[in-house]
GROMACS .gro file of C-alpha atoms in nm:
model
  228
    1MET     CA    1   0.000   0.000   0.000
    2SER     CA    2   0.134   0.343  -0.094
    3ASN     CA    3   0.142   0.649   0.123
    4PRO     CA    4  -0.210   0.791   0.133
    5GLU     CA    5  -0.329   1.080  -0.078
    6ILE     CA    6  -0.508   1.329   0.149
    7LEU     CA    7  -0.824   1.498   0.024
    8ASP     CA    8  -0.945   1.849   0.109
    9HIS     CA    9  -1.096   1.762   0.448
   10GLY     CA   10  -0.846   1.499   0.557
   11THR     CA   11  -0.988   1.179   0.402
   12ARG     CA   12  -0.713   0.929   0.314
   13VAL     CA   13  -0.715   0.749  -0.021
   14TYR     CA   14  -0.482   0.454  -0.079
   15THR     CA   15  -0.338   0.376  -0.422
   16ALA     CA   16  -0.102   0.124  -0.577
   17PRO     CA   17   0.043   0.061  -0.924
   18GLY     CA   18  -0.254  -0.014  -1.150
   19ALA     CA   19  -0.500   0.123  -0.894
   20THR     CA   20  -0.449   0.498  -0.890
   21PHE     CA   21  -0.681   0.787  -0.969
   22GLY     CA   22  -0.661   1.093  -1.188
   23THR     CA   23  -0.829   1.412  -1.297
   24ASP     CA   24  -1.128   1.234  -1.450
   25ALA     CA   25  -1.236   1.070  -1.124
   26LEU     CA   26  -1.195   1.388  -0.920
   27LEU     CA   27  -1.400   1.593  -1.166
   28LEU     CA   28  -1.666   1.322  -1.181
   29ALA     CA   29  -1.699   1.313  -0.802
   30ARG     CA   30  -1.743   1.690  -0.788
   31PHE     CA   31  -1.966   1.745  -1.092
   32ALA     CA   32  -2.267   1.597  -0.916
   33ARG     CA   33  -2.289   1.448  -0.568
   34PRO     CA   34  -2.544   1.247  -0.373
   35ARG     CA   35  -2.745   1.446  -0.122
   36PRO     CA   36  -2.641   1.382   0.242
   37GLY     CA   37  -2.868   1.087   0.316
   38GLU     CA   38  -2.912   0.943  -0.033
   39ARG     CA   39  -2.819   0.586  -0.118
   40ALA     CA   40  -2.527   0.610  -0.360
   41LEU     CA   41  -2.344   0.381  -0.600
   42ASP     CA   42  -1.986   0.416  -0.728
   43LEU     CA   43  -1.941   0.191  -1.034
   44CYS     CA   44  -1.589   0.106  -1.161
   45SER     CA   45  -1.479   0.231  -0.821
   46GLY     CA   46  -1.110   0.141  -0.844
   47CYS     CA   47  -0.942   0.244  -0.517
   48GLY     CA   48  -1.271   0.405  -0.410
   49ILE     CA   49  -1.177   0.763  -0.499
   50VAL     CA   50  -1.526   0.880  -0.602
   51ALA     CA   51  -1.700   0.737  -0.294
   52LEU     CA   52  -1.421   0.876  -0.074
   53VAL     CA   53  -1.448   1.226  -0.224
   54TRP     CA   54  -1.821   1.217  -0.147
   55HIS     CA   55  -1.736   1.111   0.209
   56ASP     CA   56  -1.478   1.390   0.234
   57GLU     CA   57  -1.747   1.640   0.131
   58GLY     CA   58  -2.000   1.517   0.386
   59HIS     CA   59  -2.200   1.233   0.234
   60ARG     CA   60  -2.297   0.983   0.504
   61GLY     CA   61  -2.575   0.790   0.333
   62PRO     CA   62  -2.522   0.426   0.233
   63CYS     CA   63  -2.275   0.394  -0.055
   64THR     CA   64  -2.174   0.083  -0.249
   65ALA     CA   65  -1.837   0.093  -0.429
   66VAL     CA   66  -1.837  -0.174  -0.702
   67GLU     CA   67  -1.498  -0.281  -0.842
   68LEU     CA   68  -1.393  -0.588  -1.041
   69ASP     CA   69  -1.024  -0.587  -0.939
   70PRO     CA   70  -0.987  -0.746  -0.591
   71ASP     CA   71  -0.664  -0.560  -0.514
   72ALA     CA   72  -0.818  -0.221  -0.593
   73SER     CA   73  -1.130  -0.311  -0.394
   74ALA     CA   74  -0.905  -0.405  -0.101
   75LEU     CA   75  -0.749  -0.056  -0.113
   76CYS     CA   76  -1.096   0.092  -0.090
   77ALA     CA   77  -1.176  -0.133   0.205
   78ALA     CA   78  -0.859  -0.019   0.385
   79ALA     CA   79  -0.950   0.347   0.330
   80VAL     CA   80  -1.305   0.286   0.453
   81ARG     CA   81  -1.165   0.136   0.773
   82ASP     CA   82  -0.901   0.402   0.833
   83ASN     CA   83  -1.139   0.692   0.762
   84ASP     CA   84  -1.415   0.550   0.983
   85ALA     CA   85  -1.634   0.553   0.671
   86GLY     CA   86  -1.849   0.251   0.748
   87HIS     CA   87  -2.137   0.384   0.541
   88ILE     CA   88  -1.929   0.287   0.232
   89THR     CA   89  -1.946  -0.082   0.137
   90PRO     CA   90  -1.666  -0.198  -0.098
   91LEU     CA   91  -1.802  -0.473  -0.323
   92CYS     CA   92  -1.566  -0.676  -0.541
   93ALA     CA   93  -1.803  -0.775  -0.820
   94ASP     CA   94  -1.868  -0.754  -1.194
   95LEU     CA   95  -2.105  -0.463  -1.257
   96ARG     CA   96  -2.253  -0.656  -1.549
   97ASP     CA   97  -2.412  -0.882  -1.286
   98PHE     CA   98  -2.492  -0.609  -1.033
   99CYS     CA   99  -2.858  -0.550  -0.942
  100ARG     CA  100  -2.993  -0.800  -1.194
  101ALA     CA  101  -3.234  -0.927  -0.930
  102GLY     CA  102  -3.319  -0.887  -0.567
  103PRO     CA  103  -3.428  -0.605  -0.340
  104GLU     CA  104  -3.143  -0.370  -0.438
  105GLN     CA  105  -3.274  -0.337  -0.793
  106GLY     CA  106  -3.417   0.014  -0.822
  107GLY     CA  107  -3.302   0.094  -0.468
  108TYR     CA  108  -3.037   0.360  -0.532
  109ASP     CA  109  -3.086   0.737  -0.550
  110PHE     CA  110  -2.759   0.830  -0.717
  111ALA     CA  111  -2.489   0.657  -0.922
  112ALA     CA  112  -2.160   0.752  -1.085
  113CYS     CA  113  -1.920   0.576  -1.318
  114ASN     CA  114  -1.573   0.650  -1.456
  115PRO     CA  115  -1.574   0.371  -1.715
  116PRO     CA  116  -1.299   0.231  -1.937
  117TYR     CA  117  -1.275   0.450  -2.248
  118PHE     CA  118  -1.094   0.249  -2.515
  119ALA     CA  119  -1.229  -0.031  -2.734
  120ALA     CA  120  -0.909  -0.051  -2.941
  121GLY     CA  121  -0.557   0.088  -2.960
  122PRO     CA  122  -0.234   0.015  -2.770
  123ARG     CA  123  -0.272  -0.175  -2.446
  124SER     CA  124  -0.061  -0.146  -2.135
  125PRO     CA  125   0.149  -0.455  -2.055
  126ASP     CA  126   0.014  -0.419  -1.700
  127THR     CA  127  -0.301  -0.634  -1.699
  128ARG     CA  128  -0.470  -0.429  -1.427
  129ARG     CA  129  -0.405  -0.099  -1.605
  130ALA     CA  130  -0.524  -0.243  -1.937
  131THR     CA  131  -0.847  -0.368  -1.776
  132ALA     CA  132  -0.912  -0.024  -1.627
  133ARG     CA  133  -0.862   0.152  -1.961
  134HIS     CA  134  -1.013  -0.091  -2.216
  135THR     CA  135  -1.372  -0.204  -2.253
  136ASP     CA  136  -1.317  -0.582  -2.253
  137SER     CA  137  -1.477  -0.623  -1.910
  138CYS     CA  138  -1.702  -0.315  -1.911
  139THR     CA  139  -1.847  -0.145  -2.218
  140LEU     CA  140  -2.032   0.185  -2.208
  141ALA     CA  141  -2.359  -0.009  -2.243
  142ASP     CA  142  -2.263  -0.235  -1.951
  143ALA     CA  143  -2.206   0.064  -1.723
  144VAL     CA  144  -2.523   0.246  -1.828
  145GLN     CA  145  -2.739  -0.063  -1.793
  146ALA     CA  146  -2.599  -0.135  -1.446
  147ALA     CA  147  -2.687   0.217  -1.336
  148ALA     CA  148  -3.034   0.194  -1.492
  149ARG     CA  149  -3.107  -0.130  -1.304
  150ALA     CA  150  -2.984   0.010  -0.975
  151LEU     CA  151  -3.157   0.348  -0.981
  152ARG     CA  152  -3.509   0.429  -0.869
  153GLU     CA  153  -3.737   0.637  -1.089
  154GLY     CA  154  -3.599   0.991  -1.083
  155GLY     CA  155  -3.260   0.871  -0.963
  156ARG     CA  156  -2.952   1.047  -1.100
  157PHE     CA  157  -2.651   0.907  -1.286
  158VAL     CA  158  -2.328   1.093  -1.365
  159LEU     CA  159  -2.071   0.970  -1.616
  160CYS     CA  160  -1.746   1.097  -1.767
  161HIS     CA  161  -1.615   1.008  -2.111
  162ARG     CA  162  -1.414   1.127  -2.411
  163PRO     CA  163  -1.570   1.391  -2.638
  164ASP     CA  164  -1.544   1.171  -2.949
  165GLN     CA  165  -1.793   0.938  -2.779
  166LEU     CA  166  -2.049   1.208  -2.693
  167ALA     CA  167  -2.315   1.101  -2.944
  168GLU     CA  168  -2.285   0.736  -2.842
  169VAL     CA  169  -2.303   0.820  -2.472
  170LEU     CA  170  -2.617   1.032  -2.507
  171CYS     CA  171  -2.789   0.770  -2.724
  172THR     CA  172  -2.695   0.489  -2.484
  173LEU     CA  173  -2.827   0.683  -2.186
  174ARG     CA  174  -3.158   0.756  -2.356
  175ALA     CA  175  -3.198   0.394  -2.467
  176ALA     CA  176  -3.176   0.297  -2.097
  177ARG     CA  177  -3.434   0.563  -1.994
  178LEU     CA  178  -3.163   0.779  -1.842
  179GLU     CA  179  -3.241   1.125  -1.977
  180PRO     CA  180  -2.937   1.356  -2.010
  181LYS     CA  181  -2.995   1.671  -1.803
  182ARG     CA  182  -2.657   1.847  -1.755
  183LEU     CA  183  -2.346   1.848  -1.974
  184ALA     CA  184  -2.007   2.015  -1.926
  185PHE     CA  185  -1.681   1.992  -2.120
  186VAL     CA  186  -1.340   1.981  -1.954
  187ARG     CA  187  -1.055   2.182  -2.110
  188GLN     CA  188  -0.699   2.244  -2.003
  189ARG     CA  189  -0.755   2.618  -2.053
  190ALA     CA  190  -1.008   2.848  -2.215
  191GLY     CA  191  -1.008   2.796  -2.591
  192SER     CA  192  -0.830   2.459  -2.586
  193ILE     CA  193  -0.987   2.144  -2.728
  194PRO     CA  194  -1.195   1.952  -2.471
  195GLY     CA  195  -1.040   1.631  -2.348
  196LEU     CA  196  -1.334   1.507  -2.141
  197PHE     CA  197  -1.700   1.566  -2.081
  198LEU     CA  198  -1.927   1.507  -1.781
  199VAL     CA  199  -2.296   1.432  -1.811
  200GLU     CA  200  -2.569   1.390  -1.550
  201ALA     CA  201  -2.882   1.196  -1.644
  202GLN     CA  202  -3.205   1.123  -1.460
  203LYS     CA  203  -3.408   0.804  -1.482
  204GLY     CA  204  -3.748   0.828  -1.645
  205ARG     CA  205  -3.760   1.208  -1.682
  206ARG     CA  206  -3.858   1.433  -1.971
  207PRO     CA  207  -3.603   1.566  -2.222
  208GLY     CA  208  -3.423   1.889  -2.144
  209LEU     CA  209  -3.043   1.918  -2.152
  210ARG     CA  210  -2.856   2.213  -1.998
  211LEU     CA  211  -2.507   2.292  -2.128
  212GLU     CA  212  -2.296   2.424  -1.842
  213ALA     CA  213  -1.977   2.630  -1.828
  214ASP     CA  214  -1.653   2.454  -1.918
  215LEU     CA  215  -1.439   2.316  -1.638
  216LEU     CA  216  -1.081   2.444  -1.676
  217ILE     CA  217  -0.798   2.234  -1.540
  218GLU     CA  218  -0.557   2.527  -1.516
  219THR     CA  219  -0.789   2.706  -1.272
  220GLY     CA  220  -0.763   2.416  -1.025
  221ALA     CA  221  -1.081   2.222  -1.102
  222ALA     CA  222  -0.906   1.893  -1.017
  223ARG     CA  223  -0.681   2.001  -0.731
  224TYR     CA  224  -0.721   1.846  -0.388
  225GLY     CA  225  -0.564   1.862  -0.046
  226LYS     CA  226  -0.419   2.167   0.123
  227GLN     CA  227  -0.287   2.417  -0.131
  228GLU     CA  228   0.027   2.619  -0.059
   0.00000   0.00000   0.00000
């Protein structure tokens, strides 16, 4: 286990090679958050960064952090223990099987996912890193369908992805009855080409998408911890 990363309000996050976090996850966790008592779901949780950011910002409702990699899920479990964050439940499981039946189906108020982005292209020789980046074990449709099964009517789902996949993401959300409601692009600086977008959808609601101001990395949108 590495030395912990410390979030804004002192929450510790543990990482290891192949189970780290980056800008995408931090922006996702901040773009939309569960309300204080809502039942939340962090899909493709990795080391638990999204669920732990929510904890750091005051969420204390039940939260399930679903991750396929047992080593990454174990890092989340260690952080849950050391941060006294017992409302977070790390679950080492395949999200393709999550909430297919049982009382949890339709039982969540809020869900988020930082999914693998790449269906093709060069792969890392590190199996864990390759799994996190490529869609072999989790396609966009897999992630969206898992969220749709888990959420109640009116529940919210937030997702990040690459801009070249925007049309596919919006179509996939709508096909699962997750209506896109908010959209923001992430740029390094004003005027630069977006490298990421964030979208919030709501289950079973009417159309109506609001385009929000760009998030600019150079202004500190993804910084964390005490700043000098």
